[in-house]
C-alpha cells in the first residue's frame, strides 16, 4: 500500500510556478522533516517526463558535478557521466537538488540554468538559514524562494477530510459574527486540541490519520527532537553547540512562567545576552524557534519599533513543544485533556505559530512598572490590532485598556481568542482558538466586519 500523501499549500504554489512561462529556479527552504522532499517529489513525478533527483547528503559524490564549472552543459555532462540512465529531455525535465545545505555552491548554477532555459530546477534543504547568505549571493536575481513549515491547522483539517467549503464556512462565521452551533464548537475544538498535541510534522500527522489514535505519535516526536539536536551538533560550531542546546531545552520551562519573556540568565549560570544572542538567532535562522519581540510602544509601524533584547521564544511546531514537557504533564494532557500550568504557554505558542504561518511577524507589549501587557499585534493597512490569547474565562483588562484609551491612537479594535464562541463587545472581537489560522484571510480586505449591536459570547468553556 502506498504511503498516504498529505495535501499541502505548496501544491497550489508549485502548479502556479510551473504555469509561469518566465519561471525561475525554485528554492524551497524550511526546518527538517516538514515535508519539503515529499511534496516536491509528488509534484515532480506528476508533471515531468524526467525527474533528475540528486540528494547531496545521501550521495555526496554529486558535489563533483560542478568541478568543470557551473554552466548547464558542464553539469549535465557530469551527471550523465556518473549515472548514464538519467534522461535530460528539453522542456520536460526537472532537476531536483535536495539537501543543498550540504552543498550551497550548487546555487551558483541557477543563473546558468535560468539563462539556458531547457530544464526546470528545484532546490530544497533544511537549516538553510545557516547557509542562506552564501546561497543568496550566488544566485541573486535568478531564483524564486518559498518557505515551508509543518502543517498549519487548515492543512490538518484537509488531512482529516474537511474540504475548502468547511474552511469557507468557518471564515463566514468570523465575517458575519454568527456564533458556531454547539456541534461545530465541539468538533472543531476537539480537532484543534488534537492538533495542539500532535503539531503539524507530517510523520506525526500521518501516523495519527492512519491509526486513528495517538498510538506511536509521541515516539515519532521524540525522535524528531533528537534529530534536531543532532543537527545542532552537526551544523553549529564549537562552544555554540552547548549554548544552542541549552536555549533549545529551556524554552518550555520559560514559557510556562507567568512572565514568558525569555531570560538568558536562566539558561546557564552566569549566562549573558551578548554570549547567547547569536545562538538564539541561529535557532531562528534554522527555523526551529520564532522570536516574538517586545514593542517599545504599541503603535505603527511595527518594524523598527521594538527592543531586540526583550523577547519571547516559541517553537515553530507546538506538537514538538508539547513533546518536551515532563511525563506527568504529557499524560495529563493526552489522557485528561488538562493543560495545567502549561495551558497559557500552549495556546500562546499555537497562536504564535498560526500567525507566523500566515505571514505575520511576532510582537508583544509589556509596559514597564505596569500590569499592561498584550500577547500579540497584527496590522491592517491603517490599524494596529492587539490580539489576546485567553487561557481562562474572564475579562481581558489590558486589551480593553489598549482599545479604549486615547493614548494608543492606532488601536480602535482588538481581537480575543478563547475557548468560547464568536462574540463582539466594547470594540473587541472574540473568536475561538481554532479560528487563529484564518485571521489573515479575515483581515485581507483591510476592514473589520462589525455588527450593528454588541453581544457577548455565552458559550461554555470546553477547553478542559
Coordinates of C-alpha atoms in Angstrom, one line a residue:
X1 CA 0.0 0.0 0.0
X2 CA 1.4 3.4 -1.0
X3 CA 2.0 6.0 1.8
X4 CA -0.7 8.5 2.4
X5 CA 0.1 11.8 0.7
X6 CA -0.8 14.8 2.8
X7 CA -2.2 17.7 0.7
X8 CA -0.1 20.9 1.3
X9 CA -0.4 24.5 0.4
X10 CA 2.8 24.3 -1.6
X11 CA 0.9 22.1 -4.1
X12 CA -1.0 25.0 -5.4
X13 CA 2.1 27.2 -5.4
X14 CA 4.0 24.7 -7.5
X15 CA 1.2 24.4 -10.0
X16 CA 1.2 28.2 -10.4
X17 CA 5.0 28.3 -10.6
X18 CA 5.1 25.8 -13.4
X19 CA 2.5 27.6 -15.4
X20 CA 4.6 30.8 -15.4
X21 CA 6.5 30.8 -18.7
X22 CA 9.2 33.0 -17.2
X23 CA 9.6 30.9 -14.1
X24 CA 13.0 31.0 -12.3
X25 CA 14.7 28.1 -10.5
X26 CA 12.9 27.5 -7.2
X27 CA 14.5 27.2 -3.7
X28 CA 12.2 25.6 -1.0
X29 CA 13.6 26.1 2.5
X30 CA 12.4 25.3 5.9
X31 CA 13.1 23.1 9.0
X32 CA 14.0 19.5 8.6
X33 CA 11.2 16.9 8.0
X34 CA 8.4 19.3 7.4
X35 CA 7.5 17.6 4.1
X36 CA 9.6 19.5 1.6
X37 CA 11.0 16.5 -0.2
X38 CA 7.7 14.6 -0.2
X39 CA 5.7 17.5 -1.7
X40 CA 8.4 18.3 -4.3
X41 CA 8.8 14.7 -5.5
X42 CA 5.0 14.3 -5.6
X43 CA 4.8 17.4 -7.8
X44 CA 7.8 16.5 -10.0
X45 CA 6.7 12.9 -10.7
X46 CA 3.3 14.1 -11.9
X47 CA 4.4 17.0 -14.0
X48 CA 7.7 15.9 -15.8
X49 CA 8.6 13.1 -18.0
X50 CA 12.1 13.0 -16.5
X51 CA 13.0 13.8 -12.8
X52 CA 16.7 14.1 -12.0
X53 CA 16.8 13.7 -8.2
X54 CA 20.1 14.4 -6.5
X55 CA 20.5 14.3 -2.7
X56 CA 23.8 15.8 -1.6
X57 CA 23.7 14.1 1.8
X58 CA 22.8 10.6 0.6
X59 CA 25.1 10.8 -2.5
X60 CA 27.9 13.3 -1.8
X61 CA 29.7 12.2 -5.0
X62 CA 27.4 14.6 -6.8
X63 CA 29.2 17.5 -5.3
X64 CA 31.7 16.9 -8.1
X65 CA 29.2 17.8 -10.8
X66 CA 30.4 21.5 -10.8
X67 CA 34.1 20.7 -10.9
X68 CA 34.2 21.7 -14.6
X69 CA 32.2 24.9 -13.9
X70 CA 28.6 25.9 -13.3
X71 CA 27.3 26.1 -16.9
X72 CA 24.3 23.9 -17.7
X73 CA 26.1 21.7 -20.3
X74 CA 29.0 21.0 -18.0
X75 CA 26.7 20.0 -15.1
X76 CA 24.5 17.8 -17.3
X77 CA 27.6 16.1 -18.8
X78 CA 29.0 15.3 -15.3
X79 CA 25.6 14.0 -14.0
X80 CA 25.3 11.8 -17.1
X81 CA 28.9 10.5 -16.6
X82 CA 28.0 9.4 -13.0
X83 CA 24.6 7.9 -14.0
X84 CA 24.1 7.3 -17.7
X85 CA 20.5 6.2 -17.1
X86 CA 19.4 9.8 -16.2
X87 CA 17.5 11.4 -19.1
X88 CA 17.6 15.1 -20.0
X89 CA 14.6 15.9 -22.1
X90 CA 14.4 19.5 -23.2
X91 CA 11.2 21.2 -21.9
X92 CA 10.1 18.2 -19.9
X93 CA 12.9 17.6 -17.3
X94 CA 13.2 18.9 -13.7
X95 CA 16.5 18.7 -11.8
X96 CA 15.7 18.4 -8.1
X97 CA 18.7 19.2 -5.9
X98 CA 17.9 18.1 -2.3
X99 CA 19.7 18.8 1.0
X100 CA 21.6 21.7 -0.6
X101 CA 22.6 22.9 2.9
X102 CA 25.4 20.4 2.5
X103 CA 26.4 21.9 -0.9
X104 CA 25.2 25.5 -1.2
X105 CA 27.7 26.0 -4.1
X106 CA 25.1 24.4 -6.4
X107 CA 23.1 27.7 -6.2
X108 CA 25.8 29.3 -8.4
X109 CA 24.4 27.2 -11.3
X110 CA 20.9 28.6 -11.0
X111 CA 21.8 31.7 -13.1
X112 CA 23.1 29.5 -15.9
X113 CA 20.0 27.1 -15.8
X114 CA 17.7 30.2 -16.0
X115 CA 19.6 31.7 -19.0
X116 CA 19.8 28.3 -20.7
X117 CA 16.0 27.7 -20.3
X118 CA 15.8 24.0 -21.3
X119 CA 15.3 22.5 -17.8
X120 CA 13.4 23.4 -14.7
X121 CA 15.4 23.4 -11.4
X122 CA 14.1 22.9 -7.9
X123 CA 16.3 23.1 -4.8
X124 CA 15.4 22.1 -1.3
X125 CA 17.2 22.0 2.0
X126 CA 17.0 22.1 5.8
X127 CA 18.7 24.6 8.1
X128 CA 19.0 26.8 5.0
X129 CA 19.0 29.9 7.3
X130 CA 22.5 28.9 8.3
X131 CA 24.0 28.9 4.8
X132 CA 21.4 31.1 3.0
X133 CA 23.7 34.2 2.8
X134 CA 26.1 32.1 0.6
X135 CA 23.2 30.9 -1.5
X136 CA 21.7 34.4 -1.8
X137 CA 25.0 35.9 -3.0
X138 CA 25.5 33.1 -5.5
X139 CA 22.0 33.3 -7.2
X140 CA 20.6 36.8 -6.6
X141 CA 18.0 37.7 -9.2
X142 CA 17.8 34.1 -10.7
X143 CA 15.7 32.3 -8.2
X144 CA 12.3 32.1 -6.5
X145 CA 12.1 31.4 -2.8
X146 CA 9.4 29.5 -0.9
X147 CA 9.4 28.9 2.9
X148 CA 7.7 25.7 4.1
X149 CA 6.9 24.7 7.7
X150 CA 4.9 21.9 9.3
X151 CA 1.2 21.6 8.6
X152 CA -1.0 24.5 9.8
X153 CA -4.5 23.8 11.1
X154 CA -6.1 24.2 7.7
X155 CA -3.8 21.5 6.2
X156 CA -4.5 19.4 9.3
X157 CA -8.2 19.7 8.6
X158 CA -7.6 18.7 5.0
X159 CA -5.8 15.6 6.3
X160 CA -8.9 14.8 8.4
X161 CA -11.2 15.1 5.3
X162 CA -12.5 18.6 5.7
X163 CA -12.6 20.4 2.4
X164 CA -12.5 24.0 1.3
X165 CA -16.2 24.6 1.8
X166 CA -15.8 23.8 5.5
X167 CA -12.9 26.3 5.8
X168 CA -15.0 28.9 4.0
X169 CA -17.9 28.3 6.4
X170 CA -15.6 28.9 9.3
X171 CA -14.5 32.2 7.8
X172 CA -18.1 33.1 7.2
X173 CA -18.8 32.8 10.9
X174 CA -16.0 35.2 11.5
X175 CA -17.1 37.7 8.9
X176 CA -20.7 37.7 9.9
X177 CA -20.0 37.2 13.6
X178 CA -22.6 34.4 13.7
X179 CA -21.8 32.0 16.5
X180 CA -20.9 28.4 15.7
X181 CA -23.6 25.9 16.8
X182 CA -22.7 23.6 19.7
X183 CA -21.9 20.6 17.4
X184 CA -19.5 22.7 15.3
X185 CA -17.9 24.0 18.5
X186 CA -17.4 20.5 19.9
X187 CA -16.0 19.1 16.6
X188 CA -13.6 21.9 15.8
X189 CA -12.4 22.4 19.4
X190 CA -11.7 18.7 19.7
X191 CA -9.8 18.6 16.4
X192 CA -7.9 21.7 17.5
X193 CA -6.8 20.2 20.8
X194 CA -5.6 17.1 18.9
X195 CA -3.7 19.4 16.6
X196 CA -2.1 21.2 19.6
X197 CA -0.9 17.9 21.0
X198 CA 0.2 16.4 17.6
X199 CA 1.5 19.5 15.9
X200 CA 2.0 19.5 12.2
X201 CA 5.0 17.4 11.5
X202 CA 3.9 15.2 8.5
X203 CA 5.2 11.9 10.0
X204 CA 3.2 12.5 13.2
X205 CA 0.0 13.6 11.4
X206 CA 0.3 10.6 9.0
X207 CA 0.6 8.2 11.9
X208 CA -2.4 9.8 13.6
X209 CA -4.5 9.6 10.5
X210 CA -3.6 6.0 9.6
X211 CA -4.0 4.7 13.1
X212 CA -7.0 6.8 14.1
X213 CA -5.3 7.2 17.6
X214 CA -2.3 8.8 19.2
X215 CA -0.5 5.5 19.2
X216 CA 3.2 5.9 18.3
X217 CA 3.0 9.7 17.8
X218 CA 4.9 10.7 20.9
X219 CA 7.8 8.3 19.9
X220 CA 7.9 10.0 16.5
X221 CA 8.0 13.4 18.1
X222 CA 10.8 12.4 20.5
X223 CA 12.8 11.1 17.5
X224 CA 12.3 14.4 15.7
X225 CA 13.6 16.3 18.7
X226 CA 16.7 14.1 18.8
X227 CA 17.2 14.7 15.1
X228 CA 17.1 18.5 15.7
X229 CA 19.6 18.2 18.5
X230 CA 21.8 16.1 16.2
X231 CA 21.6 18.9 13.5
X232 CA 22.7 21.4 16.1
X233 CA 25.7 19.3 16.9
X234 CA 26.4 18.8 13.2
X235 CA 26.0 22.3 11.9
X236 CA 26.8 24.6 14.9
X237 CA 30.4 25.5 15.6
X238 CA 32.3 24.8 18.8
X239 CA 31.1 26.3 22.0
X240 CA 27.9 27.4 20.5
X241 CA 26.6 23.9 20.2
X242 CA 26.2 23.6 24.0
X243 CA 24.7 27.1 24.3
X244 CA 22.2 26.5 21.5
X245 CA 21.2 23.2 23.0
X246 CA 20.7 24.9 26.4
X247 CA 18.4 27.5 24.8
X248 CA 16.5 24.8 23.0
X249 CA 15.9 22.9 26.2
X250 CA 14.9 25.9 28.2
X251 CA 12.0 27.2 26.1
X252 CA 9.2 25.0 27.6
X253 CA 10.2 25.9 31.2
X254 CA 10.3 29.6 30.4
X255 CA 7.0 29.7 28.5
X256 CA 5.3 28.0 31.5
X257 CA 6.1 31.0 33.7
X258 CA 3.7 34.0 34.2
X259 CA 6.4 36.2 32.8
X260 CA 7.1 34.5 29.5
X261 CA 9.9 36.8 28.5
X262 CA 12.9 34.7 27.7
X263 CA 15.6 35.2 30.3
X264 CA 19.1 34.4 29.3
X265 CA 20.2 34.4 32.9
X266 CA 18.0 31.3 33.5
X267 CA 19.7 29.3 30.7
X268 CA 23.0 28.7 32.5
X269 CA 24.9 30.1 35.5
X270 CA 26.5 33.4 34.6
X271 CA 24.9 33.5 31.1
X272 CA 25.0 36.9 29.4
X273 CA 22.9 38.2 26.5
X274 CA 25.9 39.1 24.3
X275 CA 27.1 35.5 24.6
X276 CA 23.8 33.9 23.6
X277 CA 22.4 36.4 21.1
X278 CA 24.0 34.5 18.2
X279 CA 22.7 31.2 19.5
X280 CA 19.1 32.4 19.5
X281 CA 19.5 33.8 16.0
X282 CA 21.0 30.5 14.9
X283 CA 17.8 28.7 16.1
X284 CA 15.6 31.3 14.4
X285 CA 17.6 31.0 11.1
X286 CA 17.3 27.2 11.3
X287 CA 13.5 27.6 11.5
X288 CA 13.3 25.9 14.9
X289 CA 12.2 28.8 17.0
X290 CA 10.2 32.0 16.4
X291 CA 11.2 35.2 18.2
X292 CA 8.4 37.5 19.5
X293 CA 9.9 41.0 20.2
X294 CA 8.7 43.4 22.7
X295 CA 7.4 46.7 21.2
X296 CA 8.7 50.0 22.5
X297 CA 5.2 51.3 22.2
X298 CA 2.0 49.9 20.7
X299 CA 1.8 52.0 17.6
X300 CA 2.6 51.8 13.9
X301 CA 4.9 51.0 12.2
X302 CA 5.9 47.7 13.9
X303 CA 9.3 47.2 12.2
X304 CA 12.0 49.2 14.0
X305 CA 9.6 49.8 16.9
X306 CA 10.8 47.0 19.2
X307 CA 13.6 46.1 21.6
X308 CA 15.8 43.4 20.2
X309 CA 17.0 42.2 23.7
X310 CA 13.5 41.7 25.1
X311 CA 11.6 38.8 23.5
X312 CA 9.7 35.6 24.0
X313 CA 10.7 32.4 22.2
X314 CA 8.1 30.0 20.7
X315 CA 8.6 26.6 19.0
X316 CA 7.8 26.5 15.3
X317 CA 5.7 23.4 15.9
X318 CA 3.6 23.3 19.0
X319 CA 3.4 19.5 19.0
X320 CA 7.2 19.3 19.5
X321 CA 6.8 21.8 22.3
X322 CA 4.3 19.5 24.0
X323 CA 6.6 16.5 23.4
X324 CA 9.3 18.3 25.5
X325 CA 7.0 18.6 28.6
X326 CA 7.6 16.3 31.6
X327 CA 5.9 12.9 31.6
X328 CA 3.2 13.9 34.2
X329 CA 2.2 16.9 32.0
X330 CA 2.2 14.7 28.9
X331 CA -0.2 12.2 30.5
X332 CA -2.5 14.8 31.9
X333 CA -2.8 16.5 28.5
X334 CA -3.2 13.4 26.4
X335 CA -5.4 11.4 28.8
X336 CA -7.4 14.0 30.7
X337 CA -7.0 16.9 28.2
X338 CA -5.9 19.0 31.2
X339 CA -3.3 21.6 30.2
X340 CA -2.5 22.5 33.8
X341 CA 0.4 25.1 34.2
X342 CA 1.2 24.8 30.6
X343 CA -2.2 26.0 29.4
X344 CA -1.3 29.6 28.7
X345 CA 2.0 28.6 27.2
X346 CA 0.4 26.1 24.8
X347 CA -2.2 28.4 23.5
X348 CA 0.2 31.3 23.1
X349 CA 2.6 29.0 21.2
X350 CA -0.1 27.7 18.9
X351 CA -1.4 31.2 18.1
X352 CA 2.1 32.5 17.5
X353 CA 2.7 29.5 15.2
X354 CA -0.6 30.3 13.3
X355 CA 0.4 34.0 12.9
X356 CA 3.9 33.1 11.6
X357 CA 2.5 30.5 9.2
X358 CA 0.0 33.2 7.9
X359 CA 2.9 35.5 7.2
X360 CA 2.8 37.8 10.2
X361 CA 5.8 38.8 12.4
X362 CA 5.5 38.3 16.1
X363 CA 5.4 41.3 18.5
X364 CA 4.1 41.7 22.1
X365 CA 4.0 44.6 24.6
X366 CA 4.8 44.8 28.3
X367 CA 4.6 48.3 29.9
X368 CA 7.3 48.9 32.4
X369 CA 6.0 49.3 36.0
X370 CA 2.5 48.3 35.0
X371 CA 0.3 45.3 34.5
X372 CA -0.5 46.4 31.0
X373 CA 0.6 43.5 28.7
X374 CA -0.6 42.2 25.3
X375 CA 0.3 38.8 23.7
X376 CA 0.5 39.7 20.0
X377 CA -0.2 42.5 17.5
X378 CA -1.2 42.3 13.9
X379 CA -2.0 45.1 11.5
X380 CA -4.2 46.1 8.6
X381 CA -3.2 48.9 6.2
X382 CA -4.3 51.6 8.6
X383 CA -4.9 49.9 12.0
X384 CA -3.0 48.1 14.7
X385 CA -4.9 45.2 16.3
X386 CA -3.9 43.8 19.6
X387 CA -4.5 40.0 19.9
X388 CA -5.1 38.5 23.3
X389 CA -4.9 34.7 23.9
X390 CA -7.1 34.0 26.9
X391 CA -6.4 30.6 28.5
X392 CA -9.1 31.2 31.2
X393 CA -12.5 32.7 31.1
X394 CA -12.8 36.3 32.3
X395 CA -12.2 39.8 31.2
X396 CA -9.3 41.0 29.1
X397 CA -8.3 44.0 31.1
X398 CA -5.2 45.0 29.1
X399 CA -6.9 44.5 25.8
X400 CA -9.8 46.8 26.9
X401 CA -7.3 49.4 28.0
X402 CA -5.5 49.4 24.7
X403 CA -8.8 49.7 22.7
X404 CA -10.4 52.4 24.9
X405 CA -7.5 54.6 25.8
X406 CA -6.7 57.7 23.7
X407 CA -3.0 57.1 24.4
X408 CA -3.0 54.5 21.6
X409 CA -4.4 56.2 18.6
X410 CA -3.5 53.4 16.1
X411 CA -5.7 51.0 18.1
X412 CA -9.5 51.2 17.8
X413 CA -10.4 47.5 18.0
X414 CA -9.0 44.3 19.4
X415 CA -9.2 40.5 18.9
X416 CA -9.6 38.0 21.7
X417 CA -9.0 34.3 21.1
X418 CA -10.7 32.0 23.6
X419 CA -12.2 28.5 24.1
X420 CA -15.6 30.1 23.7
X421 CA -17.6 31.2 20.7
X422 CA -17.8 34.2 18.4
X423 CA -18.7 37.5 20.2
X424 CA -18.4 41.3 20.0
X425 CA -18.4 43.7 22.9
X426 CA -16.7 47.1 23.6
X427 CA -14.9 47.0 20.2
X428 CA -13.4 43.6 20.9
X429 CA -14.0 40.7 18.6
X430 CA -13.9 37.3 20.2
X431 CA -13.1 34.2 18.2
X432 CA -12.5 30.6 19.1
X433 CA -8.8 29.5 19.2
X434 CA -9.4 27.3 16.2
X435 CA -10.0 30.4 14.1
X436 CA -6.5 31.8 14.6
X437 CA -5.3 30.4 11.2
X438 CA -8.0 32.5 9.4
X439 CA -7.1 35.9 10.9
X440 CA -5.1 36.9 7.8
X441 CA -7.9 35.9 5.5
X442 CA -10.4 37.7 7.7
X443 CA -8.4 40.9 7.5
X444 CA -7.4 40.6 3.9
X445 CA -10.0 43.2 2.8
X446 CA -8.4 45.7 5.2
X447 CA -11.6 46.1 7.2
X448 CA -13.3 44.6 10.2
X449 CA -16.8 43.1 9.9
X450 CA -18.7 44.6 12.8
X451 CA -22.3 44.1 13.8
X452 CA -24.8 46.9 14.4
X453 CA -25.1 45.9 18.1
X454 CA -22.8 44.4 20.6
X455 CA -23.3 40.9 22.1
X456 CA -21.2 38.7 24.2
X457 CA -20.2 35.1 23.8
X458 CA -22.0 32.9 26.4
X459 CA -20.8 29.6 25.1
X460 CA -19.4 27.4 27.9
X461 CA -15.6 26.9 28.0
X462 CA -15.0 23.4 26.7
X463 CA -11.2 23.6 26.6
X464 CA -10.9 21.2 29.6

